[in-house]
mmCIF file of C-alpha atoms in Angstrom:
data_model
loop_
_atom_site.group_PDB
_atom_site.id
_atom_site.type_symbol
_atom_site.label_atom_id
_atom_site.label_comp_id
_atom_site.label_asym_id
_atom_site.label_seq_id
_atom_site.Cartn_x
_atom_site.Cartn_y
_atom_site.Cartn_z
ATOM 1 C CA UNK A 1 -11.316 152.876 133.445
ATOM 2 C CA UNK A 2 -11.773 150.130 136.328
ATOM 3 C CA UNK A 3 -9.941 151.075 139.451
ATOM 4 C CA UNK A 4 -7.992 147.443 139.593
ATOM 5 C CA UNK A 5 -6.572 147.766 142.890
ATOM 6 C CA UNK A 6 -9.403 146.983 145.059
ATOM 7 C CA UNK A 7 -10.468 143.897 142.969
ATOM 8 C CA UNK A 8 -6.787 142.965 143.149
ATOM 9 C CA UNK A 9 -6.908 143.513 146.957
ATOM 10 C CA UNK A 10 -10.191 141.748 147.409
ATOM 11 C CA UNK A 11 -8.730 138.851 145.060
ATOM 12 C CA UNK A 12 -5.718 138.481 147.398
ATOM 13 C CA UNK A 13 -7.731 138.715 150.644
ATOM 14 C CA UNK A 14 -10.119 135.586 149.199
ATOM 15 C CA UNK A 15 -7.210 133.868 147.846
ATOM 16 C CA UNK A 16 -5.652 134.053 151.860
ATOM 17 C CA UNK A 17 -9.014 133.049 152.945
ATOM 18 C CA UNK A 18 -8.948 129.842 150.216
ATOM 19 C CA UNK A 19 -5.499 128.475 151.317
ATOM 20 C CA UNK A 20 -6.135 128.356 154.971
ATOM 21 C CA UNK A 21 -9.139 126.392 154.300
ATOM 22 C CA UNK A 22 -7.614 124.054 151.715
ATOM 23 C CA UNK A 23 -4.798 123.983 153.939
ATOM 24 C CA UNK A 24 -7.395 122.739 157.031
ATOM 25 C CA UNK A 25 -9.144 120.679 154.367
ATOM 26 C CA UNK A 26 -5.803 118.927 153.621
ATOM 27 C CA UNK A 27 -5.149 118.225 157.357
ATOM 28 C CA UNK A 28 -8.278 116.643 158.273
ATOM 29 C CA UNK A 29 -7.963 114.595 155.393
ATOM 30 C CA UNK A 30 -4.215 113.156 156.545
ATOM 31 C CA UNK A 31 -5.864 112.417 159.825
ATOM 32 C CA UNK A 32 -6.039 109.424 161.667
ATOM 33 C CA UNK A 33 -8.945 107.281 160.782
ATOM 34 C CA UNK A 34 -11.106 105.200 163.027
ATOM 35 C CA UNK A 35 -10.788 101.738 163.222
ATOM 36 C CA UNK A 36 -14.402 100.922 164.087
ATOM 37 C CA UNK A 37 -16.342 100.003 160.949
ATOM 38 C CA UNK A 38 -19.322 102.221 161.624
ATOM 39 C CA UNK A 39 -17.188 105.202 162.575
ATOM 40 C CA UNK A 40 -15.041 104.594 159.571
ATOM 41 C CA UNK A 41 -17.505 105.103 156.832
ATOM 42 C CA UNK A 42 -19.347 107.937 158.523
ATOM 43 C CA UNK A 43 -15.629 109.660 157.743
ATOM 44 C CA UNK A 44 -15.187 108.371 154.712
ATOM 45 C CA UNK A 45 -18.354 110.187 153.209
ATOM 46 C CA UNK A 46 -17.123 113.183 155.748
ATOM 47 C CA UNK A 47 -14.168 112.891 153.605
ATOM 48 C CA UNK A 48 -16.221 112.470 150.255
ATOM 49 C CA UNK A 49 -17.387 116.053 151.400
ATOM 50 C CA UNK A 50 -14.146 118.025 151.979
ATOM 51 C CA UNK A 51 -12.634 116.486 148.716
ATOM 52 C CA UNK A 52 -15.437 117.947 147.260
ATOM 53 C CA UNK A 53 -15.046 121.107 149.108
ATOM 54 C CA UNK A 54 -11.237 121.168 148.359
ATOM 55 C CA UNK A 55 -11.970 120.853 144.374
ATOM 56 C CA UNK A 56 -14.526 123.708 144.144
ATOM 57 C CA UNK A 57 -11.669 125.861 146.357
ATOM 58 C CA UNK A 58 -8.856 124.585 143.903
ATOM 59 C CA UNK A 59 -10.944 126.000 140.831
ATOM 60 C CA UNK A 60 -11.852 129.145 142.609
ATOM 61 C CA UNK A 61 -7.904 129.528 143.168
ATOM 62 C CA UNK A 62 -7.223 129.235 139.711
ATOM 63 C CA UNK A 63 -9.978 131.851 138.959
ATOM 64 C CA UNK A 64 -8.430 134.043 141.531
ATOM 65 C CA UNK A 65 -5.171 133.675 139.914
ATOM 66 C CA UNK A 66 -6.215 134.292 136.163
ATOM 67 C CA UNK A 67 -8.221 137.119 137.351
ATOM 68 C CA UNK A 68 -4.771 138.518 139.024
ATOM 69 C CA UNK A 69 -2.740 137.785 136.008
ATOM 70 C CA UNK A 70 -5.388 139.715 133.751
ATOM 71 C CA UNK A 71 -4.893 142.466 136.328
ATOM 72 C CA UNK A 72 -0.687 142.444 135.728
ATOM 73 C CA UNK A 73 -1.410 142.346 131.979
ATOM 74 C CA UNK A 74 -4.253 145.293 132.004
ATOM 75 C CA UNK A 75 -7.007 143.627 130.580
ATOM 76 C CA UNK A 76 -9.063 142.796 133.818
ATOM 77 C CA UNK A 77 -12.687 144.068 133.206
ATOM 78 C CA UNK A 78 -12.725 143.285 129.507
ATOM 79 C CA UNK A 79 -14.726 140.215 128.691
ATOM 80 C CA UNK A 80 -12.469 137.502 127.569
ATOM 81 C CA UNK A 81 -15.431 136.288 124.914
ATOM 82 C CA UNK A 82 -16.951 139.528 123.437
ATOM 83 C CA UNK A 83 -13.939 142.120 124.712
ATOM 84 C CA UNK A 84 -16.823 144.342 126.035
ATOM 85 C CA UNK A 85 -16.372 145.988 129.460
ATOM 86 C CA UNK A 86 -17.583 143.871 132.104
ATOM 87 C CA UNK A 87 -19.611 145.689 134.149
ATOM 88 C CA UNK A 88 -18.628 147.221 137.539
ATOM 89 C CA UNK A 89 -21.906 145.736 139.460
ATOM 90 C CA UNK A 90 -20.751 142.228 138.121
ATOM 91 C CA UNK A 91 -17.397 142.704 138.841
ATOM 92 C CA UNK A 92 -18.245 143.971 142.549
ATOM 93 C CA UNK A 93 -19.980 140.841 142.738
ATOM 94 C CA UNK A 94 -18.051 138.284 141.128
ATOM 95 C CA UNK A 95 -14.230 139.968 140.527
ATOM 96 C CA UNK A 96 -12.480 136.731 139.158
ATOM 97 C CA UNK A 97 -15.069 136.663 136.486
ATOM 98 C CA UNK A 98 -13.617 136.524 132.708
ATOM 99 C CA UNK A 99 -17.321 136.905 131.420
ATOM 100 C CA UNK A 100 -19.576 140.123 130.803
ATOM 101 C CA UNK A 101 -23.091 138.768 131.543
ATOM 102 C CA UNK A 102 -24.370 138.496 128.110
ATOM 103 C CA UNK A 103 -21.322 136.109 127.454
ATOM 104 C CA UNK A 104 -21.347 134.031 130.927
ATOM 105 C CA UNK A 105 -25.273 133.591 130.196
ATOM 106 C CA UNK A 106 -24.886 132.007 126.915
ATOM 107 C CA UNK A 107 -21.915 129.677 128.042
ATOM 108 C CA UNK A 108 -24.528 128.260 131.618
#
């Protein structure tokens, strides 16, 4: 049996960690923007970046938060493909993962 309360706590702490970036990601977006031509497009493809940034930590927060909700419902560790365990080492590694390695290997 998987001991679910660190990998919940561990979820939580990245999730805290995800919102105040998103949350810094969101401010410097709503910024003022130069008026200078030259120092306007040198922030738009700064911009171009953090919306990037802020989409890659939006999925991870819904990872986080399916991985929490498989937690509540007791059937965190068990491969959402194949319903093997997943293994501890993966999970240690990777603890929003719904995949086993076999699985996540043949879905890349």
């Amino acid at each position: 049996m998987i001991e679910t309360e660190r990998y919940r706590l561990a979820l939580m702490a990245r999730l805290g960690e995800l919102d105040k970036r998103l949350h810094a990601i969101e401010a410097e977006l709503d910024s003022t923007k130069s008026k200078d031509w030259d120092d306007a497009a040198i922030e738009r493809e700064g911009d171009e970046v953090l919306e990037h940034l802020g989409q890659h930590g939006q999925e991870e927060v819904a990872r986080i938060r399916a991985a929490l909700d498989r937690i509540r419902k007791g059937t965190f560790g068990t491969c959402a493909r194949c319903e093997e365990p997943i293994a501890a080492d993966r999970l240690d590694v990777l603890p929003e993962t719904p995949l086993c390695r076999t699985c996540a290997a043949q879905v890349s």
